[in-house]
Amino acid sequence: MIEAFRDLLRIPTVSTRDAAAWDHAAFDAFLEALKGHFPRLHELPLTRVGRHGLLFHWAGVSSAKPIVLMAHSDVVPVEGEWTHPPFDAVVEDGIIWGRGTLDCKGSLVAICQAVENLLTAGHVPAQDVWLSFGCDEEVAGDAAPLAVEELRRRGVTPWFVLDEGGAVAYDAFPGVAKPIAVIGVTEKGITSLELRVDGRGGHASTPAPLGPTARLARAITRLDRSPMRASAPDATVELFRRAAPHAKPPMRYALTTAVRSRALLTRLLLAAGPEAAAMARSTFAVTTLSGSPAMNVVAATATAGVNIRILVGDTMAGVIRHVRRVIKDPQVRITVIDEGEPSPSSPLDDAFDLIADVTSAHFPEALTSPYVMMAATDARHFTKISERVYRFTPFEMTKQQRESIHTNDEHITVDAYLKGVAWYGALIQRLPTG
Ligand SMILES: [Zn+2]
C-alpha cells in the first residue's frame, strides 16, 4: 500500500493558473499509474470530467442514499527549502515526505486503496458510492463544478459529500492536549473587489490635494477601521463547547464561561489575535495596490484589490453594502472581481454522526467536533446538489504538518496514512441499509 502511494506521490501533478504552463503529461502519467495500482477500482463505471478529473460510480445495494467521496490529484508548486526532495517520496523513520502527502494525494490514494481492498474482498456497499477526483482544486478550476453537473444530469442527490478539510488535529486548541477531529460543516466564501479612484494626473511638482492615491488611501483606512459586525457561528460555538471541558485550568474556566454566551465567546475570539478573530467575522484584506508607474508622475488612477472572506451568516450583498457605507465616498468605484457566498451549514444529523462515530472508533483518544473551514475547497460546489457537505481528512496531523501544507516539508506518517485507509474502508462498510 505504501509503495503504491509513493509511486503516485512521485508524479509532479502541479496545477497552475497559466493554462499554457500546465504539464498534461504528468496528469496523464498519474491517471495511468492510478489505474495500474488499482485495477479493480478501474473496472467500475468511470466518467472523465474536464481534462483530468475522474468520477467513479460504485453501485450499492441501494441508491436511495448515495454518498460522494472527494479528493483532488493536483498539488501546489514547490516552495522553500525541503529536507527531502518534494517528489522523491522518501520514507525515513516512519515518515513519508513529499508534496501532496497531505494535500491531497494522501486522501485520494487512501480512498482508492480502501475501495480496492473492499472490491477484492467482494464487498458490495449498502448505498451507491461515487468517487469524485478533481484535477484543478488548487487553481479553483472547473473539474468540480463539472462533476456536480454530471451528477445532477444523472439525477443523483447525495445523502452526503465528504471532501478534504479538517483532520485529526493535534495542538489545535490552546490548553487541550487531546487531538480534536474537526469536521468542516461550512466554509467561508471568497469574494474580491476592486476599489478605483480616477482623477487628474499630472506632474508630481504640482499635486492637487486629495488626488486618486490619497482618496484611495482614505477609503482603505476607513475600511480597516470598520470591520464587519462579529458573531461566532454555531459550528464555532459547538467546537468550543466540546473542547472546553478538556482544557487545562485556567484556560478551562475561561472557555467554559465563554461558551455559555455567544457574545462572550465572540469577544474572546476577537481578543485572541487575527486567526481567532477570523473565526468570528467576515474579514477584509487589501492585497494589491497600484498608482502611478513613475516617481515623478501623479497617478490619474489608483486601484486597490480587497480580498474578502465571508462568514456563514453574512452575504456578499451585505458585505458590499458595508464596504460602500464605511468608505462613504461616491468617487471610489467598487467593482466585484470574484464572487463567492459562504457555504450553507451542513446539519449535525445522522450523516455527521456516522462520520463522527467512525472517527471515534478509529481515533479513540480524539474528540470530534464540527467547525468552520477558513480555506476554500472544491466541496463548496457540491452544496448545489447536497444539503450535507462535510470537510474532513482522516489523518492525524500535528500543527507543524498542517502548516507544511502549501509550503515546504509536507509529510505524513506511514501509520497515519494506513489508519486513513482503514477509516475510509470502515465508513463505506458502515453505510446504512435502506
Ligand atoms: Zn487540497
Tab-separated table of C-alpha atoms and ligand atoms in Angstrom:
chain	number	residue	atom	x	y	z
A	1	MET	CA	0.000	0.000	0.000
A	2	ILE	CA	2.831	2.378	0.861
A	3	GLU	CA	4.682	1.649	-2.384
A	4	ALA	CA	1.573	2.470	-4.446
A	5	PHE	CA	1.197	5.744	-2.553
A	6	ARG	CA	4.876	6.639	-3.006
A	7	ASP	CA	4.738	5.881	-6.713
A	8	LEU	CA	1.812	8.301	-7.137
A	9	LEU	CA	3.491	10.976	-4.998
A	10	ARG	CA	6.491	10.954	-7.331
A	11	ILE	CA	4.446	12.216	-10.293
A	12	PRO	CA	4.542	16.044	-10.210
A	13	THR	CA	0.904	16.904	-10.925
A	14	VAL	CA	1.325	20.616	-10.273
A	15	SER	CA	-1.620	22.777	-11.274
A	16	THR	CA	-1.150	26.311	-12.494
A	17	ARG	CA	-3.364	29.270	-13.367
A	18	ASP	CA	-1.443	29.657	-16.621
A	19	ALA	CA	-3.092	27.074	-18.910
A	20	ALA	CA	-0.071	27.054	-21.245
A	21	ALA	CA	2.277	26.038	-18.410
A	22	TRP	CA	0.175	23.009	-17.462
A	23	ASP	CA	2.099	19.719	-17.575
A	24	HIS	CA	-0.623	17.492	-19.026
A	25	ALA	CA	1.801	14.602	-19.456
A	26	ALA	CA	2.256	14.447	-15.674
A	27	PHE	CA	-1.505	14.183	-15.146
A	28	ASP	CA	-1.779	11.518	-17.870
A	29	ALA	CA	1.021	9.575	-16.172
A	30	PHE	CA	-0.690	9.935	-12.800
A	31	LEU	CA	-4.008	8.563	-14.094
A	32	GLU	CA	-2.183	5.712	-15.846
A	33	ALA	CA	-0.302	4.817	-12.649
A	34	LEU	CA	-3.517	5.042	-10.623
A	35	LYS	CA	-5.074	2.507	-12.998
A	36	GLY	CA	-2.059	0.244	-12.627
A	37	HIS	CA	-2.181	0.252	-8.829
A	38	PHE	CA	-5.970	-0.041	-8.505
A	39	PRO	CA	-7.179	-2.335	-11.328
A	40	ARG	CA	-10.416	-3.436	-9.638
A	41	LEU	CA	-11.428	0.146	-8.945
A	42	HIS	CA	-10.904	0.844	-12.644
A	43	GLU	CA	-13.380	-1.873	-13.588
A	44	LEU	CA	-16.120	0.358	-12.109
A	45	PRO	CA	-18.002	2.682	-14.492
A	46	LEU	CA	-15.831	5.767	-14.919
A	47	THR	CA	-16.627	9.162	-16.407
A	48	ARG	CA	-13.853	11.582	-17.310
A	49	VAL	CA	-14.663	15.040	-16.036
A	50	GLY	CA	-12.898	18.019	-17.570
A	51	ARG	CA	-9.394	17.237	-18.769
A	52	HIS	CA	-8.078	15.024	-15.949
A	53	GLY	CA	-10.947	14.670	-13.472
A	54	LEU	CA	-12.470	11.265	-12.616
A	55	LEU	CA	-15.933	10.257	-11.457
A	56	PHE	CA	-16.308	6.592	-10.421
A	57	HIS	CA	-19.657	5.003	-9.693
A	58	TRP	CA	-19.693	2.013	-7.347
A	59	ALA	CA	-23.251	0.736	-7.328
A	60	GLY	CA	-24.540	-0.242	-3.916
A	61	VAL	CA	-27.424	-2.442	-2.796
A	62	SER	CA	-29.498	0.739	-2.702
A	63	SER	CA	-29.174	4.059	-4.461
A	64	ALA	CA	-31.534	5.801	-2.034
A	65	LYS	CA	-28.720	7.412	-0.047
A	66	PRO	CA	-25.750	7.860	-2.378
A	67	ILE	CA	-22.544	9.309	-1.000
A	68	VAL	CA	-19.688	11.127	-2.727
A	69	LEU	CA	-16.074	10.846	-1.568
A	70	MET	CA	-13.904	13.610	-2.970
A	71	ALA	CA	-10.227	14.471	-3.344
A	72	HIS	CA	-8.005	16.134	-5.943
A	73	SER	CA	-4.938	14.970	-7.832
A	74	ASP	CA	-3.277	18.348	-8.378
A	75	VAL	CA	-0.757	19.846	-5.977
A	76	VAL	CA	0.593	23.358	-5.438
A	77	PRO	CA	4.045	24.296	-6.763
A	78	VAL	CA	7.120	23.602	-4.666
A	79	GLU	CA	8.198	26.374	-2.322
A	80	GLY	CA	11.038	26.869	0.128
A	81	GLU	CA	13.849	24.555	1.214
A	82	TRP	CA	12.910	20.890	1.585
A	83	THR	CA	14.656	18.398	3.851
A	84	HIS	CA	13.937	15.705	1.226
A	85	PRO	CA	13.202	16.386	-2.469
A	86	PRO	CA	9.454	17.103	-2.801
A	87	PHE	CA	8.794	14.483	-5.495
A	88	ASP	CA	11.005	11.635	-4.273
A	89	ALA	CA	8.553	10.283	-1.673
A	90	VAL	CA	11.423	9.478	0.674
A	91	VAL	CA	10.463	7.280	3.636
A	92	GLU	CA	12.566	7.805	6.744
A	93	ASP	CA	11.807	6.826	10.340
A	94	GLY	CA	8.195	6.030	9.525
A	95	ILE	CA	7.562	9.333	7.745
A	96	ILE	CA	6.743	9.823	4.061
A	97	TRP	CA	7.993	13.164	2.748
A	98	GLY	CA	6.584	14.870	-0.298
A	99	ARG	CA	4.332	17.398	-1.933
A	100	GLY	CA	0.762	16.112	-1.850
A	101	THR	CA	1.182	13.713	1.084
A	102	LEU	CA	-1.465	15.716	2.979
A	103	ASP	CA	-2.975	17.936	0.269
A	104	CYS	CA	-4.427	15.919	-1.166
A	105	LYS	CA	-2.988	12.804	-2.831
A	106	GLY	CA	-2.948	11.243	0.631
A	107	SER	CA	-6.727	11.130	0.782
A	108	LEU	CA	-7.164	10.438	-2.950
A	109	VAL	CA	-4.913	7.381	-2.829
A	110	ALA	CA	-6.267	6.269	0.575
A	111	ILE	CA	-9.818	6.316	-0.837
A	112	CYS	CA	-8.687	4.300	-3.897
A	113	GLN	CA	-6.826	1.821	-1.690
A	114	ALA	CA	-9.818	1.365	0.635
A	115	VAL	CA	-12.159	0.753	-2.307
A	116	GLU	CA	-9.674	-1.597	-3.987
A	117	ASN	CA	-9.379	-3.599	-0.750
A	118	LEU	CA	-13.161	-3.850	-0.365
A	119	LEU	CA	-13.651	-4.814	-4.027
A	120	THR	CA	-11.000	-7.514	-3.625
A	121	ALA	CA	-12.893	-8.844	-0.599
A	122	GLY	CA	-16.119	-8.933	-2.654
A	123	HIS	CA	-17.809	-6.190	-0.659
A	124	VAL	CA	-20.923	-4.517	-2.057
A	125	PRO	CA	-21.691	-1.216	-0.337
A	126	ALA	CA	-25.142	-0.726	1.179
A	127	GLN	CA	-25.501	2.536	-0.774
A	128	ASP	CA	-24.117	3.902	-4.036
A	129	VAL	CA	-20.621	5.296	-3.615
A	130	TRP	CA	-19.353	7.942	-6.042
A	131	LEU	CA	-15.713	8.951	-6.109
A	132	SER	CA	-15.071	12.415	-7.489
A	133	PHE	CA	-11.420	13.273	-8.039
A	134	GLY	CA	-10.726	16.786	-9.281
A	135	CYS	CA	-7.536	17.903	-11.007
A	136	ASP	CA	-7.533	21.669	-10.549
A	137	GLU	CA	-8.698	22.393	-6.995
A	138	GLU	CA	-5.650	24.488	-6.180
A	139	VAL	CA	-6.408	26.891	-9.021
A	140	ALA	CA	-10.194	26.918	-8.492
A	141	GLY	CA	-10.692	25.150	-11.823
A	142	ASP	CA	-13.825	23.685	-13.352
A	143	ALA	CA	-13.469	19.927	-12.697
A	144	ALA	CA	-15.562	20.008	-9.500
A	145	PRO	CA	-18.371	22.167	-10.957
A	146	LEU	CA	-18.419	19.803	-13.973
A	147	ALA	CA	-18.678	16.771	-11.670
A	148	VAL	CA	-21.617	18.448	-9.936
A	149	GLU	CA	-23.280	18.992	-13.331
A	150	GLU	CA	-22.672	15.349	-14.275
A	151	LEU	CA	-24.252	14.103	-11.033
A	152	ARG	CA	-27.174	16.486	-11.467
A	153	ARG	CA	-27.671	15.244	-15.041
A	154	ARG	CA	-27.866	11.698	-13.678
A	155	GLY	CA	-30.374	12.725	-11.032
A	156	VAL	CA	-28.010	11.964	-8.133
A	157	THR	CA	-28.793	13.851	-4.914
A	158	PRO	CA	-26.049	12.813	-2.492
A	159	TRP	CA	-27.060	11.945	1.049
A	160	PHE	CA	-23.720	13.372	1.981
A	161	VAL	CA	-20.475	14.515	0.370
A	162	LEU	CA	-17.092	14.193	2.040
A	163	ASP	CA	-14.083	16.203	0.884
A	164	GLU	CA	-10.715	17.191	2.345
A	165	GLY	CA	-10.731	19.771	5.111
A	166	GLY	CA	-10.423	19.152	8.830
A	167	ALA	CA	-8.171	16.458	10.283
A	168	VAL	CA	-7.426	14.614	13.499
A	169	ALA	CA	-5.588	17.683	14.677
A	170	TYR	CA	-3.011	17.729	17.450
A	171	ASP	CA	-2.204	21.041	19.207
A	172	ALA	CA	-5.320	22.523	17.658
A	173	PHE	CA	-6.684	24.147	20.737
A	174	PRO	CA	-4.938	26.193	23.412
A	175	GLY	CA	-4.593	24.159	26.579
A	176	VAL	CA	-6.177	20.987	25.144
A	177	ALA	CA	-3.769	18.034	24.987
A	178	LYS	CA	-6.174	15.649	23.229
A	179	PRO	CA	-6.336	15.671	19.438
A	180	ILE	CA	-9.546	17.086	18.013
A	181	ALA	CA	-11.069	15.583	14.876
A	182	VAL	CA	-12.577	18.668	13.308
A	183	ILE	CA	-15.197	18.110	10.625
A	184	GLY	CA	-15.896	21.167	8.488
A	185	VAL	CA	-19.626	21.852	8.126
A	186	THR	CA	-19.326	25.162	6.271
A	187	GLU	CA	-16.600	27.230	4.663
A	188	LYS	CA	-16.105	30.934	4.254
A	189	GLY	CA	-16.993	32.465	0.900
A	190	ILE	CA	-14.260	34.265	-1.045
A	191	THR	CA	-15.122	37.483	-2.817
A	192	SER	CA	-12.764	40.062	-4.325
A	193	LEU	CA	-13.486	43.702	-5.004
A	194	GLU	CA	-11.558	46.393	-6.788
A	195	LEU	CA	-11.612	49.932	-5.407
A	196	ARG	CA	-10.794	52.511	-8.045
A	197	VAL	CA	-10.396	56.264	-7.975
A	198	ASP	CA	-9.957	58.280	-11.181
A	199	GLY	CA	-8.779	61.863	-11.160
A	200	ARG	CA	-6.409	64.366	-12.613
A	201	GLY	CA	-2.885	63.118	-13.216
A	202	GLY	CA	-0.044	65.443	-13.995
A	203	HIS	CA	3.432	66.367	-12.912
A	204	ALA	CA	4.451	65.480	-9.382
A	205	SER	CA	5.734	69.045	-8.852
A	206	THR	CA	2.183	70.477	-8.860
A	207	PRO	CA	-0.028	67.970	-6.990
A	208	ALA	CA	-3.673	68.745	-6.171
A	209	PRO	CA	-4.981	67.828	-2.706
A	210	LEU	CA	-6.891	64.588	-2.258
A	211	GLY	CA	-5.807	63.090	-5.573
A	212	PRO	CA	-6.630	59.491	-6.541
A	213	THR	CA	-3.940	57.913	-4.323
A	214	ALA	CA	-4.841	59.952	-1.233
A	215	ARG	CA	-8.555	59.345	-1.739
A	216	LEU	CA	-7.941	55.626	-2.151
A	217	ALA	CA	-5.742	55.582	0.958
A	218	ARG	CA	-8.522	57.280	2.915
A	219	ALA	CA	-11.007	54.653	1.720
A	220	ILE	CA	-8.651	51.821	2.724
A	221	THR	CA	-8.073	53.329	6.157
A	222	ARG	CA	-11.804	53.727	6.699
A	223	LEU	CA	-12.380	50.115	5.739
A	224	ASP	CA	-9.567	48.953	8.015
A	225	ARG	CA	-11.089	50.824	10.976
A	226	SER	CA	-14.603	49.466	10.432
A	227	PRO	CA	-14.645	45.675	10.421
A	228	MET	CA	-17.870	43.740	9.988
A	229	ARG	CA	-20.040	43.006	12.984
A	230	ALA	CA	-18.714	39.835	14.662
A	231	SER	CA	-20.692	36.839	15.866
A	232	ALA	CA	-19.300	33.334	16.374
A	233	PRO	CA	-21.307	30.926	14.160
A	234	ASP	CA	-22.984	27.813	15.573
A	235	ALA	CA	-20.186	25.451	14.480
A	236	THR	CA	-17.589	27.561	16.284
A	237	VAL	CA	-19.681	27.704	19.465
A	238	GLU	CA	-20.060	23.916	19.255
A	239	LEU	CA	-16.289	23.410	18.792
A	240	PHE	CA	-15.533	25.476	21.895
A	241	ARG	CA	-18.337	23.805	23.859
A	242	ARG	CA	-16.883	20.348	23.124
A	243	ALA	CA	-13.251	21.328	23.681
A	244	ALA	CA	-13.643	23.483	26.797
A	245	PRO	CA	-14.000	20.655	29.376
A	246	HIS	CA	-10.721	19.139	28.133
A	247	ALA	CA	-8.657	22.290	28.504
A	248	LYS	CA	-6.200	22.676	31.365
A	249	PRO	CA	-7.002	25.231	34.019
A	250	PRO	CA	-7.085	28.216	33.970
A	251	MET	CA	-7.984	28.047	30.259
A	252	ARG	CA	-10.775	25.610	31.154
A	253	TYR	CA	-12.552	28.165	33.351
A	254	ALA	CA	-12.193	30.901	30.742
A	255	LEU	CA	-13.566	28.663	27.985
A	256	THR	CA	-16.397	27.077	29.948
A	257	THR	CA	-17.537	30.567	30.929
A	258	ALA	CA	-17.181	31.871	27.369
A	259	VAL	CA	-19.227	29.103	25.735
A	260	ARG	CA	-22.251	29.939	27.913
A	261	SER	CA	-22.822	33.024	25.792
A	262	ARG	CA	-22.204	33.610	22.101
A	263	ALA	CA	-21.448	37.273	22.764
A	264	LEU	CA	-18.799	36.410	25.326
A	265	LEU	CA	-17.183	33.784	23.071
A	266	THR	CA	-17.168	36.283	20.201
A	267	ARG	CA	-15.391	38.849	22.383
A	268	LEU	CA	-12.843	36.234	23.449
A	269	LEU	CA	-12.106	35.301	19.809
A	270	LEU	CA	-11.715	38.928	18.761
A	271	ALA	CA	-9.240	39.491	21.576
A	272	ALA	CA	-7.201	36.366	20.825
A	273	GLY	CA	-5.446	37.573	17.658
A	274	PRO	CA	-6.183	37.652	13.919
A	275	GLU	CA	-6.556	33.872	13.448
A	276	ALA	CA	-9.155	33.536	16.177
A	277	ALA	CA	-10.879	36.752	15.123
A	278	ALA	CA	-11.295	35.364	11.599
A	279	MET	CA	-13.460	32.611	13.143
A	280	ALA	CA	-15.922	35.198	14.393
A	281	ARG	CA	-16.454	37.525	11.440
A	282	SER	CA	-16.054	38.258	7.750
A	283	THR	CA	-12.659	39.790	7.023
A	284	PHE	CA	-11.226	42.285	4.522
A	285	ALA	CA	-7.618	42.222	3.330
A	286	VAL	CA	-6.362	44.893	0.967
A	287	THR	CA	-3.965	42.844	-1.112
A	288	THR	CA	-3.000	44.696	-4.296
A	289	LEU	CA	-2.336	48.411	-4.765
A	290	SER	CA	-1.445	50.464	-7.789
A	291	GLY	CA	-0.966	54.111	-8.609
A	292	SER	CA	1.454	55.852	-10.897
A	293	PRO	CA	4.216	53.834	-12.566
A	294	ALA	CA	6.751	56.682	-12.208
A	295	MET	CA	8.112	58.564	-9.206
A	296	ASN	CA	7.525	61.975	-10.798
A	297	VAL	CA	4.022	61.374	-12.217
A	298	VAL	CA	0.787	61.896	-10.249
A	299	ALA	CA	-1.496	58.906	-10.664
A	300	ALA	CA	-4.597	59.570	-12.760
A	301	THR	CA	-5.980	56.274	-11.476
A	302	ALA	CA	-5.373	54.427	-8.228
A	303	THR	CA	-6.695	50.937	-7.521
A	304	ALA	CA	-6.738	48.514	-4.614
A	305	GLY	CA	-7.789	44.878	-4.504
A	306	VAL	CA	-9.767	43.754	-1.476
A	307	ASN	CA	-9.958	40.048	-0.693
A	308	ILE	CA	-12.976	39.291	1.462
A	309	ARG	CA	-13.684	36.094	3.382
A	310	ILE	CA	-17.374	35.936	4.155
A	311	LEU	CA	-18.510	34.078	7.256
A	312	VAL	CA	-21.653	31.962	7.201
A	313	GLY	CA	-24.466	34.274	8.285
A	314	ASP	CA	-23.229	37.181	6.156
A	315	THR	CA	-23.849	37.559	2.413
A	316	MET	CA	-21.948	39.100	-0.476
A	317	ALA	CA	-24.600	41.783	-0.874
A	318	GLY	CA	-24.427	42.646	2.830
A	319	VAL	CA	-20.629	42.806	2.805
A	320	ILE	CA	-20.534	45.044	-0.272
A	321	ARG	CA	-23.141	47.326	1.338
A	322	HIS	CA	-20.880	47.540	4.384
A	323	VAL	CA	-17.839	48.440	2.241
A	324	ARG	CA	-19.777	51.184	0.441
A	325	ARG	CA	-21.179	52.569	3.679
A	326	VAL	CA	-17.885	52.769	5.596
A	327	ILE	CA	-15.899	54.168	2.645
A	328	LYS	CA	-18.537	56.906	2.364
A	329	ASP	CA	-17.159	58.268	-0.897
A	330	PRO	CA	-19.031	58.002	-4.223
A	331	GLN	CA	-15.798	58.797	-6.085
A	332	VAL	CA	-14.396	55.423	-5.020
A	333	ARG	CA	-15.815	52.998	-7.547
A	334	ILE	CA	-16.373	49.442	-6.319
A	335	THR	CA	-16.296	46.566	-8.797
A	336	VAL	CA	-16.842	42.893	-7.954
A	337	ILE	CA	-13.966	40.820	-9.385
A	338	ASP	CA	-14.723	37.374	-7.909
A	339	GLU	CA	-17.967	36.231	-6.350
A	340	GLY	CA	-18.344	33.629	-3.637
A	341	GLU	CA	-21.003	33.267	-0.970
A	342	PRO	CA	-20.208	31.294	2.194
A	343	SER	CA	-21.392	27.656	2.059
A	344	PRO	CA	-24.585	26.885	3.930
A	345	SER	CA	-24.044	24.960	7.180
A	346	SER	CA	-24.483	21.206	6.890
A	347	PRO	CA	-26.623	19.670	9.631
A	348	LEU	CA	-25.332	17.650	12.590
A	349	ASP	CA	-27.655	14.730	11.913
A	350	ASP	CA	-27.269	11.024	11.052
A	351	ALA	CA	-24.682	11.576	8.286
A	352	PHE	CA	-22.489	13.727	10.517
A	353	ASP	CA	-22.911	11.167	13.315
A	354	LEU	CA	-21.750	8.365	11.009
A	355	ILE	CA	-18.560	10.285	10.142
A	356	ALA	CA	-18.025	11.185	13.812
A	357	ASP	CA	-18.691	7.598	15.018
A	358	VAL	CA	-16.250	6.026	12.547
A	359	THR	CA	-13.736	8.653	13.648
A	360	SER	CA	-14.235	7.897	17.349
A	361	ALA	CA	-13.831	4.172	16.647
A	362	HIS	CA	-10.545	4.690	14.758
A	363	PHE	CA	-9.146	7.540	16.844
A	364	PRO	CA	-10.492	6.758	20.323
A	365	GLU	CA	-8.334	9.397	22.004
A	366	ALA	CA	-9.734	12.206	19.839
A	367	LEU	CA	-12.685	14.497	20.439
A	368	THR	CA	-14.866	15.049	17.393
A	369	SER	CA	-16.438	18.364	16.563
A	370	PRO	CA	-17.895	20.412	13.729
A	371	TYR	CA	-16.034	23.574	12.740
A	372	VAL	CA	-15.970	26.351	10.166
A	373	MET	CA	-13.310	25.929	7.492
A	374	MET	CA	-11.327	29.066	6.768
A	375	ALA	CA	-9.933	27.927	3.402
A	376	ALA	CA	-11.883	27.132	0.241
A	377	THR	CA	-12.294	23.591	-1.121
A	378	ASP	CA	-13.958	22.022	-4.142
A	379	ALA	CA	-16.628	20.828	-1.700
A	380	ARG	CA	-18.398	24.177	-1.889
A	381	HIS	CA	-19.665	23.369	-5.408
A	382	PHE	CA	-21.437	20.271	-4.092
A	383	THR	CA	-23.678	22.335	-1.819
A	384	LYS	CA	-25.731	22.858	-5.002
A	385	ILE	CA	-26.790	19.194	-5.025
A	386	SER	CA	-26.459	18.101	-1.397
A	387	GLU	CA	-27.527	19.508	1.947
A	388	ARG	CA	-24.767	17.620	3.724
A	389	VAL	CA	-21.262	18.529	2.677
A	390	TYR	CA	-18.520	17.686	5.172
A	391	ARG	CA	-14.836	18.502	5.023
A	392	PHE	CA	-12.632	16.038	6.837
A	393	THR	CA	-9.439	14.120	6.080
A	394	PRO	CA	-8.988	11.125	8.405
A	395	PHE	CA	-5.284	11.733	9.007
A	396	GLU	CA	-3.609	12.598	12.277
A	397	MET	CA	-1.771	15.891	11.800
A	398	THR	CA	0.419	17.934	14.082
A	399	LYS	CA	0.400	21.702	13.950
A	400	GLN	CA	3.708	21.573	12.094
A	401	GLN	CA	2.216	19.229	9.485
A	402	ARG	CA	-0.826	21.448	8.983
A	403	GLU	CA	1.480	24.399	8.471
A	404	SER	CA	3.526	22.482	5.883
A	405	ILE	CA	0.539	22.325	3.528
A	406	HIS	CA	1.250	24.688	0.621
A	407	THR	CA	4.794	25.376	1.920
A	408	ASN	CA	7.835	23.142	2.386
A	409	ASP	CA	8.424	19.761	4.078
A	410	GLU	CA	4.891	18.415	3.656
A	411	HIS	CA	4.834	14.921	5.206
A	412	ILE	CA	2.635	12.198	6.661
A	413	THR	CA	3.493	9.254	8.878
A	414	VAL	CA	3.150	5.751	7.407
A	415	ASP	CA	0.936	4.911	10.372
A	416	ALA	CA	-1.400	7.884	9.790
A	417	TYR	CA	-1.749	7.015	6.116
A	418	LEU	CA	-2.654	3.376	6.874
A	419	LYS	CA	-5.142	4.478	9.536
A	420	GLY	CA	-6.696	6.769	6.925
A	421	VAL	CA	-7.116	3.846	4.502
A	422	ALA	CA	-8.805	1.838	7.275
A	423	TRP	CA	-11.056	4.799	8.120
A	424	TYR	CA	-12.365	5.180	4.545
A	425	GLY	CA	-12.964	1.413	4.386
A	426	ALA	CA	-14.908	1.474	7.653
A	427	LEU	CA	-17.002	4.448	6.526
A	428	ILE	CA	-18.064	2.582	3.386
A	429	GLN	CA	-18.759	-0.608	5.337
A	430	ARG	CA	-20.927	1.223	7.818
A	431	LEU	CA	-23.235	2.871	5.278
A	432	PRO	CA	-26.821	2.254	6.407
A	433	THR	CA	-29.099	-0.149	4.555
A	434	GLY	CA	-32.439	1.022	3.196
B	1	ZN	ZN	-6.484	20.355	-1.274
